[in-house]
Short mmCIF file of C-alpha atoms in Angstrom, two decimals:
data_model
loop_
_atom_site.label_atom_id
_atom_site.label_comp_id
_atom_site.label_asym_id
_atom_site.label_seq_id
_atom_site.Cartn_x
_atom_site.Cartn_y
_atom_site.Cartn_z
CA MET A 145 9.20 -2.56 -1.16
CA TYR A 146 6.92 -4.62 -3.33
CA THR A 147 6.91 -4.27 -7.09
CA TYR A 148 3.98 -3.57 -9.35
CA VAL A 149 3.10 -3.30 -13.01
CA VAL A 150 0.96 -0.58 -14.57
CA ARG A 151 -1.49 -1.89 -17.15
CA LEU A 152 -4.91 -1.34 -18.68
CA VAL A 153 -8.01 -2.86 -17.15
CA ARG A 154 -9.63 -5.70 -19.04
CA PRO A 155 -13.40 -5.85 -19.69
CA GLU A 156 -13.81 -9.05 -17.68
CA GLU A 157 -12.26 -7.35 -14.62
CA TRP A 158 -15.33 -5.22 -13.99
CA ALA A 159 -15.83 -6.61 -10.46
CA SER A 160 -12.28 -5.55 -9.54
CA VAL A 161 -12.90 -2.11 -11.10
CA LYS A 162 -15.96 -1.81 -8.85
CA ALA A 163 -14.13 -3.04 -5.74
CA LEU A 164 -11.24 -0.60 -6.18
CA ARG A 165 -13.64 2.30 -6.79
CA LEU A 166 -15.59 1.47 -3.63
CA LEU A 167 -12.33 1.27 -1.68
CA ALA A 168 -11.34 4.69 -3.02
CA LEU A 169 -14.69 6.12 -1.97
CA GLU A 170 -14.07 4.91 1.60
CA ASP A 171 -10.80 6.87 1.83
CA PRO A 172 -10.94 9.82 4.26
CA ALA A 173 -10.06 12.20 1.38
CA ALA A 174 -12.90 10.89 -0.82
CA PRO A 175 -15.28 13.81 -0.16
CA LEU A 176 -12.60 16.17 -1.52
CA ALA A 177 -11.34 13.88 -4.27
CA PHE A 178 -14.47 12.42 -5.87
CA LEU A 179 -17.82 13.79 -7.00
CA GLU A 180 -19.50 10.47 -6.21
CA THR A 181 -20.35 8.92 -2.86
CA TYR A 182 -19.80 5.35 -1.74
CA GLU A 183 -23.55 4.84 -1.46
CA THR A 184 -24.19 5.98 -5.03
CA ALA A 185 -21.42 3.79 -6.46
CA ALA A 186 -22.39 0.74 -4.42
CA ALA A 187 -25.99 0.97 -5.66
CA ARG A 188 -25.02 0.88 -9.33
CA PRO A 189 -25.97 -2.33 -11.19
CA ASP A 190 -23.34 -4.77 -12.44
CA SER A 191 -24.10 -3.62 -16.00
CA PHE A 192 -22.74 -0.17 -15.12
CA TRP A 193 -19.41 -1.63 -13.98
CA GLN A 194 -19.25 -3.96 -16.98
CA GLU A 195 -19.73 -1.02 -19.36
CA ARG A 196 -17.26 1.09 -17.41
CA ALA A 197 -14.53 -1.54 -17.61
CA ALA A 198 -15.16 -2.29 -21.29
CA GLY A 199 -15.24 1.42 -22.14
CA ALA A 200 -11.80 2.05 -20.66
CA ALA A 201 -9.99 -1.15 -21.70
CA GLU A 202 -7.60 -1.75 -24.58
CA GLY A 203 -9.16 -0.67 -27.86
CA ALA A 204 -11.42 1.95 -26.28
CA THR A 205 -11.00 5.37 -27.86
CA GLY A 206 -12.82 7.66 -25.44
CA ALA A 207 -11.18 6.59 -22.18
CA ARG A 208 -8.49 4.39 -20.68
CA GLN A 209 -8.25 3.12 -17.11
CA TYR A 210 -4.84 2.10 -15.85
CA ILE A 211 -4.25 0.11 -12.71
CA ALA A 212 -1.11 -0.66 -10.77
CA GLU A 213 -1.13 -4.38 -9.99
CA ALA A 214 1.14 -5.51 -7.17
CA GLU A 215 3.12 -8.74 -7.47
CA ASP A 216 0.56 -10.48 -5.23
CA GLY A 217 -2.24 -9.53 -7.67
CA GLN A 218 -3.68 -6.76 -5.49
CA TRP A 219 -4.79 -3.64 -7.34
CA ALA A 220 -2.84 -0.92 -5.56
CA GLY A 221 -3.80 2.16 -7.56
CA THR A 222 -5.70 3.47 -10.54
CA VAL A 223 -6.16 6.44 -12.85
CA THR A 224 -8.56 7.01 -15.73
CA VAL A 225 -8.11 9.44 -18.60
CA LEU A 226 -11.12 10.63 -20.59
CA VAL A 227 -10.86 12.23 -24.03
CA GLU A 228 -12.33 15.72 -24.32
CA GLU A 229 -12.54 16.92 -27.92
CA ALA A 230 -12.02 20.55 -28.89
CA GLY A 231 -15.38 22.22 -29.45
CA SER A 232 -17.22 20.07 -26.91
CA VAL A 233 -18.39 21.06 -23.42
CA ASP A 234 -16.82 19.55 -20.29
CA TRP A 235 -18.56 18.10 -17.21
CA ALA A 236 -18.76 21.56 -15.60
CA GLY A 237 -20.34 23.18 -18.66
CA HIS A 238 -17.19 24.94 -19.89
CA PRO A 239 -16.17 24.86 -23.55
CA VAL A 240 -13.22 22.59 -24.37
CA GLU A 241 -10.81 24.67 -26.43
CA ARG A 242 -8.17 22.02 -27.21
CA SER A 243 -8.22 18.26 -27.59
CA GLN A 244 -7.18 16.97 -24.20
CA GLY A 245 -7.18 14.13 -21.75
CA HIS A 246 -9.03 14.64 -18.48
CA VAL A 247 -7.58 12.58 -15.63
CA VAL A 248 -10.21 11.33 -13.16
CA GLY A 249 -10.63 8.61 -10.56
CA VAL A 250 -7.09 8.89 -9.21
CA PHE A 251 -6.49 6.60 -6.25
CA VAL A 252 -3.47 4.94 -4.64
CA ARG A 253 -3.88 2.69 -1.61
CA LYS A 254 -2.49 4.26 1.54
CA GLU A 255 0.34 1.74 1.91
CA TRP A 256 1.59 2.58 -1.61
CA ARG A 257 1.53 6.36 -1.34
CA GLY A 258 4.94 7.93 -1.76
CA SER A 259 6.23 4.90 -3.69
CA GLY A 260 6.28 6.53 -7.13
CA MET A 261 3.15 4.64 -8.16
CA LEU A 262 1.12 7.78 -8.81
CA GLN A 263 3.83 9.06 -11.17
CA ALA A 264 3.84 5.72 -13.03
CA LEU A 265 0.04 5.77 -13.39
CA LEU A 266 0.00 9.38 -14.58
CA ASP A 267 2.85 8.67 -17.01
CA ALA A 268 0.81 5.80 -18.52
CA ALA A 269 -2.26 8.02 -18.86
CA ALA A 270 -0.27 10.87 -20.41
CA GLY A 271 1.55 8.48 -22.72
CA TRP A 272 -1.75 7.24 -24.12
CA ALA A 273 -2.97 10.84 -24.48
CA TRP A 274 0.12 11.78 -26.49
CA GLU A 275 -0.18 8.63 -28.66
CA SER A 276 -3.81 9.61 -29.29
CA GLY A 277 -2.75 13.06 -30.51
CA LEU A 278 -4.16 15.00 -27.57
CA GLU A 279 -2.60 18.39 -26.86
CA ARG A 280 -2.59 18.31 -23.08
CA VAL A 281 -3.73 16.37 -20.04
CA ARG A 282 -5.63 18.07 -17.27
CA LEU A 283 -7.20 17.28 -13.95
CA ILE A 284 -9.33 19.09 -11.44
CA VAL A 285 -8.41 19.08 -7.74
CA HIS A 286 -10.30 20.45 -4.74
CA GLU A 287 -8.90 23.65 -3.24
CA ARG A 288 -8.54 21.95 0.17
CA ASN A 289 -6.94 18.74 -1.15
CA LEU A 290 -3.40 19.98 -0.58
CA ARG A 291 -1.86 16.48 -0.53
CA ALA A 292 -3.18 15.80 -4.03
CA GLN A 293 -2.11 19.22 -5.28
CA GLY A 294 1.43 18.54 -4.08
CA ALA A 295 1.48 15.09 -5.69
CA TYR A 296 0.25 16.48 -9.02
CA ARG A 297 2.85 19.25 -8.96
CA LYS A 298 5.55 16.67 -8.27
CA ALA A 299 4.26 14.71 -11.31
CA GLY A 300 4.73 17.78 -13.55
CA PHE A 301 1.19 19.19 -13.57
CA VAL A 302 0.94 22.95 -13.11
CA PRO A 303 -2.01 25.11 -12.07
CA THR A 304 -3.59 26.82 -15.09
CA GLY A 305 -5.36 29.53 -13.13
CA ARG A 306 -8.79 28.15 -14.05
CA THR A 307 -11.13 27.68 -11.11
CA VAL A 308 -14.29 25.58 -11.22
CA LEU A 309 -17.08 26.17 -8.71
CA LEU A 310 -18.22 22.82 -7.30
CA GLY A 311 -21.90 23.60 -7.64
CA GLU A 312 -24.51 26.31 -7.52
CA GLU A 313 -25.03 25.84 -3.79
CA SER A 314 -21.33 25.43 -2.94
CA GLN A 315 -18.77 28.09 -2.19
CA GLU A 316 -15.91 25.62 -2.66
CA ASN A 317 -13.71 25.54 -5.71
CA GLU A 318 -11.66 23.08 -7.68
CA TYR A 319 -8.49 24.08 -9.48
CA GLU A 320 -7.43 22.93 -12.91
CA PHE A 321 -3.89 21.57 -13.27
CA ALA A 322 -2.45 20.63 -16.66
CA LEU A 323 0.44 18.88 -18.29
CA GLU A 324 1.31 20.11 -21.78
CA ARG A 325 2.24 17.71 -24.56
CA PRO A 326 6.04 17.52 -24.81
CA GLY A 327 7.24 19.85 -27.52
CA ALA A 328 3.90 21.68 -27.68
CA SER A 329 5.50 25.01 -26.76
CA ASP A 330 8.04 24.57 -29.58
CA ARG A 331 5.35 24.76 -32.30
#
């Protein structure tokens, strides 16, 4: 098995951020895993990708994007964590009750699935969330994306019971899973 290192993206790596996102959007599970289509992402200008990379690199306070870089330099996986402040409203219009990290953009190349890479990426994201003083880390997963649900459970995330309707015209749901800050239940 090849080795990899988990690290933050760098602002100048915006083209690689774009390439990995487009690859993720070509995955057969993409319609269940992402709210964006390949066509929409591919049409975005370079400035979008430049801002996205810079906004999630070292020093950024509102988001961090981690990648798993294989020893041959290939980007094999990624995860982004966004800060959601207590008192704000999330992407679905729900109030945010606690300061939290919201994990999005999770992708691991097919040949790396089952290698422990997802756990390493999620650990990096959660570690930054805890260092930033956030109370929990959450993610939203489609009700039919059973593979992802299993992977998140294995990584320590548990269903919260909160369901998010995908849209006004959709009858499909997404489930919230969360990971509590270590020691949070001891307070």
